[in-house]
Amino acid sequence: MEIVKNRVGSVATLQLSGRLDLAAGVTLKEKVKEEFDAGNVQIHINLARVDFVNSSGLGALVSVMKETRLRNGRLTMSNLASYVQEIFEITQLSHIFEIFPTQEEAMTSYDTAPVR
Amino acid sequence: MSRMTTDSSELLNLIQSGNIEERRDAVTQLANAPGDDAIAGLVLALEDSDAGIREMAAEALMHAELEISTALLSQFLSSDNITTRNLAAEILVKIGSGAVPALISFLHDPDHDVRKFVVDTVGMIGDRRATKSVCEALGDTNLNVSCSAAEALGNIGDPAACEELLRAMGTVEEMAPQAIEALGKIGDDRAVNALISKLACGDSLQIYAASEALGKIGSPAALRAMASVLKSDSIELAEEAFKSALRISQIIQADLHDHIPIQRIQSFISAGFAKNDSDIVDFAGRNLCLWRDGSALSPIVRRATYLNERSRGALTRQLQNLGVSVEDLLIQELYVADSATKLAIMDIASGAPQALSSVGLRRFASDADPEVRSKVAFLLGKLTDGSGVETLGILAEDAVGHVRAAAFRSLGWLHCEGAVAMLIAGIDDQYVDVREACVGALISIGGEAVIEYFSRNLKLGTTEQQRLSAKALGWIGEDSVVEPLTTAVNHSAPQVRKQAIEALCRIGRIHEMDALLPAINDEDEGVQRSAITGVARFVPHRAVRILEQFIDDDNIWMRTHVIAILGELDDLRAVGLLIKQLTATQDVIRIAAINALAANGSITARAALQSFNPAGNNDLSVALSAALARLSGEGVYA
C-alpha cells in the first residue's frame, strides 16, 4: 500500500492506494502516529484508490479513530469506492466514522462557520 | 370531428357559438392565424364561459408576440370580469417591457380600477422605465391606486423611487405601511434613518413593517435601534424585530451580541422559552455560546425537540467547546424528560461523545422505552475508550430485538474481542436484524477465533450456515480464509459453491483463481456465471478463450451474461466475437451485443455499431441509438 501525506490548512491528509490489509494497516497507524507526534490531530483519510479492505484494515481504521479521539482530534474519511462502502455498511461502521463523498466536502466541514 | 376554415370573420362568429366544440376549434385556428382579427378573436375568447377555452386563448396570446397597442389594451381593459382581467394581466406580464408604454398611457384613465390595474401590472413587469410614472401615481386621488403604486415601486426595486416613497411615507399616513415595505424591498441605505425613526412611531403596523424593511436592508445602524423594539409589550413586534436583527447580523456578518446587549437578548430568549417559540429555541440552540457559563443549556435541551437538525448539530459542536462539564446537566434533564426529548438530547450528545460518559448512560440502560435503551447502546458504541462494554453486554441480552441488535453492532464498532462468544451465540437469534448485526460485528472484529468459527461452520454447518459462512469469510478477507473457501468451491451444494467463488473474487488474490476454472463448467448455471465473472476479472488474458465456449450456449441468459463480460474486456478478440453476435437470430442476443460493443468502446466496436443496420427492427434501432449516444464523447483506445 502506498500512502501519500499532505496538508490542507490545519488538516493532515493521507491518500491511500491499494489493499488495506494487516500490513497496510500497520503502516497506516505508523503514518498517523507521525502526524500526532508533529502535533497534528486533525486527520483526513482519502480512500479513493483503495480497492480492498479486510477485517485487519477495518481494525486499523478503528484504532486510528480511537487514538485521534484520545487526543481530542478529529478523523474524517472520503471517496469510498463501492466495495469499501459495502463493507462499511455491512459492519455499520459508517455510523461511527465521519465519511464524506469527496475530500473537498470533508475539508469544508473543518472550516467551522461562526455562529450567528 | 373539427371543421377546418381559414376565414377570420367566420372564426370570429364561431367564437360566440353556443357549441363548445366549435368555439374550441375556432380558438385553435385563431392561435395559428396571425393578424389583428385573430388577436381580437382570442381576446374575445378570454371571456368564454368555459375555463379550458379561456386558458387556450390566454396561452395563444402569450405566445403570439403581440405588439400591445393602445387599442388592444383598451380591449383587454374593457372587461369587468375579474378572471379576464387576471388573464390579461398574466399575458401582459409575460409580454413584459413591450407592454409598458401602452400601459402607462392608461395611468390617467378616469376609471380608478383601470389605473390600479395598470399600476399593479407595471409593478409585476418590474421595468424601471416605469418608475417615474408610477411615482406620480403615489399622488393619485384614490388611495387604492396610490397604495398599489407604492407596492409596485417595491416590486420594481428602483432606488430612484426612494425619495418619493420617503415623502409619501411621511405625508400620507394610510400609505405608510406599503411605502415602508417598498423601501425594504428596494434596499437603499438612504431609507435607513427614516425607517429607524418609524420604530418609535407608536403605530404597531408601521413598526412591524419598518423592522422587517430594516432587516432586508441590512444596515448595522439599525441593529441598536432594534434593541428598543425587543422591549415591546407586543410579542409579535418584539419577535419581528429580533428576527430582523438576526437577518441584519447575517447580512453584515456580525455577531448579534456585539450590537445588542447580551442581557437584552437573553431576557428576550427567556420570554421565548416560556412560550416554547420554536424559532427562538432554535436560535438559542445555535447560540449557546452567548451564555458563557452554559446556564442556558438546561432550558435549551429541555426543549430539544424544537431544535431543527442544523441547530442540533450546532449545539453539539458547542457542547464540545463549552469548557464546563455538561454531563451532570444533561443527566439531570434526561431524568425528567419524556422519551422524545430524551432521544433528542441523546441525538445531540451523540456527536459529542464526551458529553455523556458510560457511567451516565448506564443509568438509562434500563429505561422503560426500548428506543431509549437502543439509543444508549448506540452511544456506548461511540465511546471508543471501551468503557461501555460491560453495559453493552447487559443490553445484548435485552428482551427487545432491536436493542440487542444495537448492542451487538456497538460491540463490533469497539472491536471487542471479548464479545466474540456472545456475538457467535447471537447468530442464532430469532430476529434477523440481530443476526445481521452479529455477523457484521464479527466481520469487523475478525481475528483467529472468528475465522475459526466461520471456517468450522463452512465445513460442518447446515447448508444455509455454510453459505453465510462463505460470505462472511469473503468479507473478513484475511489470508487464512482462502484455504477453506477454495475447498468450498467443490462443495456439494451449489449455493455454497457460488458463495465461495464470489468470496474468493472479493478477496481477489490472483493466484487462487485457478481454483475457479473447473467451476466454469459447473452443472449449476449460477455457479458457472459467478466463476466466469471471476475469471474474466482476474485472469483477463485467458478470459476470451474461456468465454468463447459459452457464446453459442443453448441457455440464452448464459449467452447474454457472457456477451456482457466480453464487452468489458480490453481485448480485440472479444470485439470480434461480439460483432458476430450482431447477426444472431434472437433480438435479445443482438441487443446484448450492441450494448457490449458500446461498453467496449474501441474503434473497431464503434465502427461495427456505426455500420450496423437494424433493418427496420424497432427494438434494435432503439438499442443502437442509445449505444451510439453513449459512445459519443467517450474516449477510445486503438
JSON list of N, CA and C in Angstrom, two decimals, chain B residues 111-136:
[
{"chain": "B", "resi": 111, "resn": "ASP", "atom": "N", "xyz": [-61.24, 55.83, -14.86]},
{"chain": "B", "resi": 111, "resn": "ASP", "atom": "CA", "xyz": [-61.68, 54.70, -14.01]},
{"chain": "B", "resi": 111, "resn": "ASP", "atom": "C", "xyz": [-60.53, 54.29, -13.07]},
{"chain": "B", "resi": 112, "resn": "HIS", "atom": "N", "xyz": [-60.75, 54.44, -11.76]},
{"chain": "B", "resi": 112, "resn": "HIS", "atom": "CA", "xyz": [-59.66, 54.14, -10.82]},
{"chain": "B", "resi": 112, "resn": "HIS", "atom": "C", "xyz": [-59.28, 52.65, -10.83]},
{"chain": "B", "resi": 113, "resn": "ASP", "atom": "N", "xyz": [-60.25, 51.78, -11.21]},
{"chain": "B", "resi": 113, "resn": "ASP", "atom": "CA", "xyz": [-59.92, 50.35, -11.30]},
{"chain": "B", "resi": 113, "resn": "ASP", "atom": "C", "xyz": [-58.91, 50.09, -12.43]},
{"chain": "B", "resi": 114, "resn": "VAL", "atom": "N", "xyz": [-59.09, 50.85, -13.52]},
{"chain": "B", "resi": 114, "resn": "VAL", "atom": "CA", "xyz": [-58.14, 50.72, -14.63]},
{"chain": "B", "resi": 114, "resn": "VAL", "atom": "C", "xyz": [-56.76, 51.21, -14.18]},
{"chain": "B", "resi": 115, "resn": "ARG", "atom": "N", "xyz": [-56.72, 52.34, -13.47]},
{"chain": "B", "resi": 115, "resn": "ARG", "atom": "CA", "xyz": [-55.43, 52.88, -13.01]},
{"chain": "B", "resi": 115, "resn": "ARG", "atom": "C", "xyz": [-54.74, 51.88, -12.06]},
{"chain": "B", "resi": 116, "resn": "LYS", "atom": "N", "xyz": [-55.56, 51.30, -11.19]},
{"chain": "B", "resi": 116, "resn": "LYS", "atom": "CA", "xyz": [-54.97, 50.33, -10.25]},
{"chain": "B", "resi": 116, "resn": "LYS", "atom": "C", "xyz": [-54.43, 49.10, -11.01]},
{"chain": "B", "resi": 117, "resn": "PHE", "atom": "N", "xyz": [-55.22, 48.65, -12.00]},
{"chain": "B", "resi": 117, "resn": "PHE", "atom": "CA", "xyz": [-54.78, 47.50, -12.81]},
{"chain": "B", "resi": 117, "resn": "PHE", "atom": "C", "xyz": [-53.44, 47.82, -13.48]},
{"chain": "B", "resi": 118, "resn": "VAL", "atom": "N", "xyz": [-53.34, 49.03, -14.01]},
{"chain": "B", "resi": 118, "resn": "VAL", "atom": "CA", "xyz": [-52.11, 49.43, -14.72]},
{"chain": "B", "resi": 118, "resn": "VAL", "atom": "C", "xyz": [-50.92, 49.42, -13.75]},
{"chain": "B", "resi": 119, "resn": "VAL", "atom": "N", "xyz": [-51.11, 50.03, -12.59]},
{"chain": "B", "resi": 119, "resn": "VAL", "atom": "CA", "xyz": [-50.02, 50.13, -11.61]},
{"chain": "B", "resi": 119, "resn": "VAL", "atom": "C", "xyz": [-49.59, 48.73, -11.14]},
{"chain": "B", "resi": 120, "resn": "ASP", "atom": "N", "xyz": [-50.58, 47.89, -10.85]},
{"chain": "B", "resi": 120, "resn": "ASP", "atom": "CA", "xyz": [-50.26, 46.52, -10.40]},
{"chain": "B", "resi": 120, "resn": "ASP", "atom": "C", "xyz": [-49.48, 45.77, -11.48]},
{"chain": "B", "resi": 121, "resn": "THR", "atom": "N", "xyz": [-49.96, 45.89, -12.72]},
{"chain": "B", "resi": 121, "resn": "THR", "atom": "CA", "xyz": [-49.34, 45.13, -13.82]},
{"chain": "B", "resi": 121, "resn": "THR", "atom": "C", "xyz": [-47.92, 45.63, -14.10]},
{"chain": "B", "resi": 122, "resn": "VAL", "atom": "N", "xyz": [-47.77, 46.94, -14.11]},
{"chain": "B", "resi": 122, "resn": "VAL", "atom": "CA", "xyz": [-46.43, 47.50, -14.34]},
{"chain": "B", "resi": 122, "resn": "VAL", "atom": "C", "xyz": [-45.48, 47.04, -13.22]},
{"chain": "B", "resi": 123, "resn": "GLY", "atom": "N", "xyz": [-46.00, 47.00, -11.99]},
{"chain": "B", "resi": 123, "resn": "GLY", "atom": "CA", "xyz": [-45.18, 46.52, -10.87]},
{"chain": "B", "resi": 123, "resn": "GLY", "atom": "C", "xyz": [-44.74, 45.09, -11.06]},
{"chain": "B", "resi": 124, "resn": "MET", "atom": "N", "xyz": [-45.68, 44.26, -11.57]},
{"chain": "B", "resi": 124, "resn": "MET", "atom": "CA", "xyz": [-45.34, 42.84, -11.78]},
{"chain": "B", "resi": 124, "resn": "MET", "atom": "C", "xyz": [-44.32, 42.69, -12.91]},
{"chain": "B", "resi": 125, "resn": "ILE", "atom": "N", "xyz": [-44.42, 43.57, -13.93]},
{"chain": "B", "resi": 125, "resn": "ILE", "atom": "CA", "xyz": [-43.44, 43.52, -15.02]},
{"chain": "B", "resi": 125, "resn": "ILE", "atom": "C", "xyz": [-42.06, 43.93, -14.50]},
{"chain": "B", "resi": 126, "resn": "GLY", "atom": "N", "xyz": [-42.06, 44.93, -13.62]},
{"chain": "B", "resi": 126, "resn": "GLY", "atom": "CA", "xyz": [-40.80, 45.31, -12.96]},
{"chain": "B", "resi": 126, "resn": "GLY", "atom": "C", "xyz": [-39.81, 46.07, -13.84]},
{"chain": "B", "resi": 127, "resn": "ASP", "atom": "N", "xyz": [-40.31, 46.81, -14.81]},
{"chain": "B", "resi": 127, "resn": "ASP", "atom": "CA", "xyz": [-39.43, 47.57, -15.71]},
{"chain": "B", "resi": 127, "resn": "ASP", "atom": "C", "xyz": [-39.15, 48.95, -15.11]},
{"chain": "B", "resi": 128, "resn": "ARG", "atom": "N", "xyz": [-37.88, 49.25, -14.92]},
{"chain": "B", "resi": 128, "resn": "ARG", "atom": "CA", "xyz": [-37.53, 50.51, -14.25]},
{"chain": "B", "resi": 128, "resn": "ARG", "atom": "C", "xyz": [-37.92, 51.75, -15.07]},
{"chain": "B", "resi": 129, "resn": "ARG", "atom": "N", "xyz": [-38.16, 51.57, -16.36]},
{"chain": "B", "resi": 129, "resn": "ARG", "atom": "CA", "xyz": [-38.58, 52.74, -17.16]},
{"chain": "B", "resi": 129, "resn": "ARG", "atom": "C", "xyz": [-39.93, 53.27, -16.69]},
{"chain": "B", "resi": 130, "resn": "ALA", "atom": "N", "xyz": [-40.65, 52.46, -15.93]},
{"chain": "B", "resi": 130, "resn": "ALA", "atom": "CA", "xyz": [-41.96, 52.89, -15.45]},
{"chain": "B", "resi": 130, "resn": "ALA", "atom": "C", "xyz": [-41.88, 53.64, -14.13]},
{"chain": "B", "resi": 131, "resn": "THR", "atom": "N", "xyz": [-40.68, 53.70, -13.53]},
{"chain": "B", "resi": 131, "resn": "THR", "atom": "CA", "xyz": [-40.55, 54.24, -12.17]},
{"chain": "B", "resi": 131, "resn": "THR", "atom": "C", "xyz": [-41.15, 55.64, -12.04]},
{"chain": "B", "resi": 132, "resn": "LYS", "atom": "N", "xyz": [-40.78, 56.51, -12.97]},
{"chain": "B", "resi": 132, "resn": "LYS", "atom": "CA", "xyz": [-41.21, 57.91, -12.85]},
{"chain": "B", "resi": 132, "resn": "LYS", "atom": "C", "xyz": [-42.74, 58.00, -12.87]},
{"chain": "B", "resi": 133, "resn": "SER", "atom": "N", "xyz": [-43.35, 57.31, -13.84]},
{"chain": "B", "resi": 133, "resn": "SER", "atom": "CA", "xyz": [-44.82, 57.38, -13.96]},
{"chain": "B", "resi": 133, "resn": "SER", "atom": "C", "xyz": [-45.49, 56.80, -12.72]},
{"chain": "B", "resi": 134, "resn": "VAL", "atom": "N", "xyz": [-44.95, 55.69, -12.22]},
{"chain": "B", "resi": 134, "resn": "VAL", "atom": "CA", "xyz": [-45.57, 55.09, -11.03]},
{"chain": "B", "resi": 134, "resn": "VAL", "atom": "C", "xyz": [-45.37, 55.99, -9.81]},
{"chain": "B", "resi": 135, "resn": "CYS", "atom": "N", "xyz": [-44.23, 56.69, -9.75]},
{"chain": "B", "resi": 135, "resn": "CYS", "atom": "CA", "xyz": [-44.02, 57.64, -8.65]},
{"chain": "B", "resi": 135, "resn": "CYS", "atom": "C", "xyz": [-45.11, 58.71, -8.67]},
{"chain": "B", "resi": 136, "resn": "GLU", "atom": "N", "xyz": [-45.48, 59.13, -9.87]},
{"chain": "B", "resi": 136, "resn": "GLU", "atom": "CA", "xyz": [-46.55, 60.13, -9.97]},
{"chain": "B", "resi": 136, "resn": "GLU", "atom": "C", "xyz": [-47.86, 59.56, -9.41]}
]
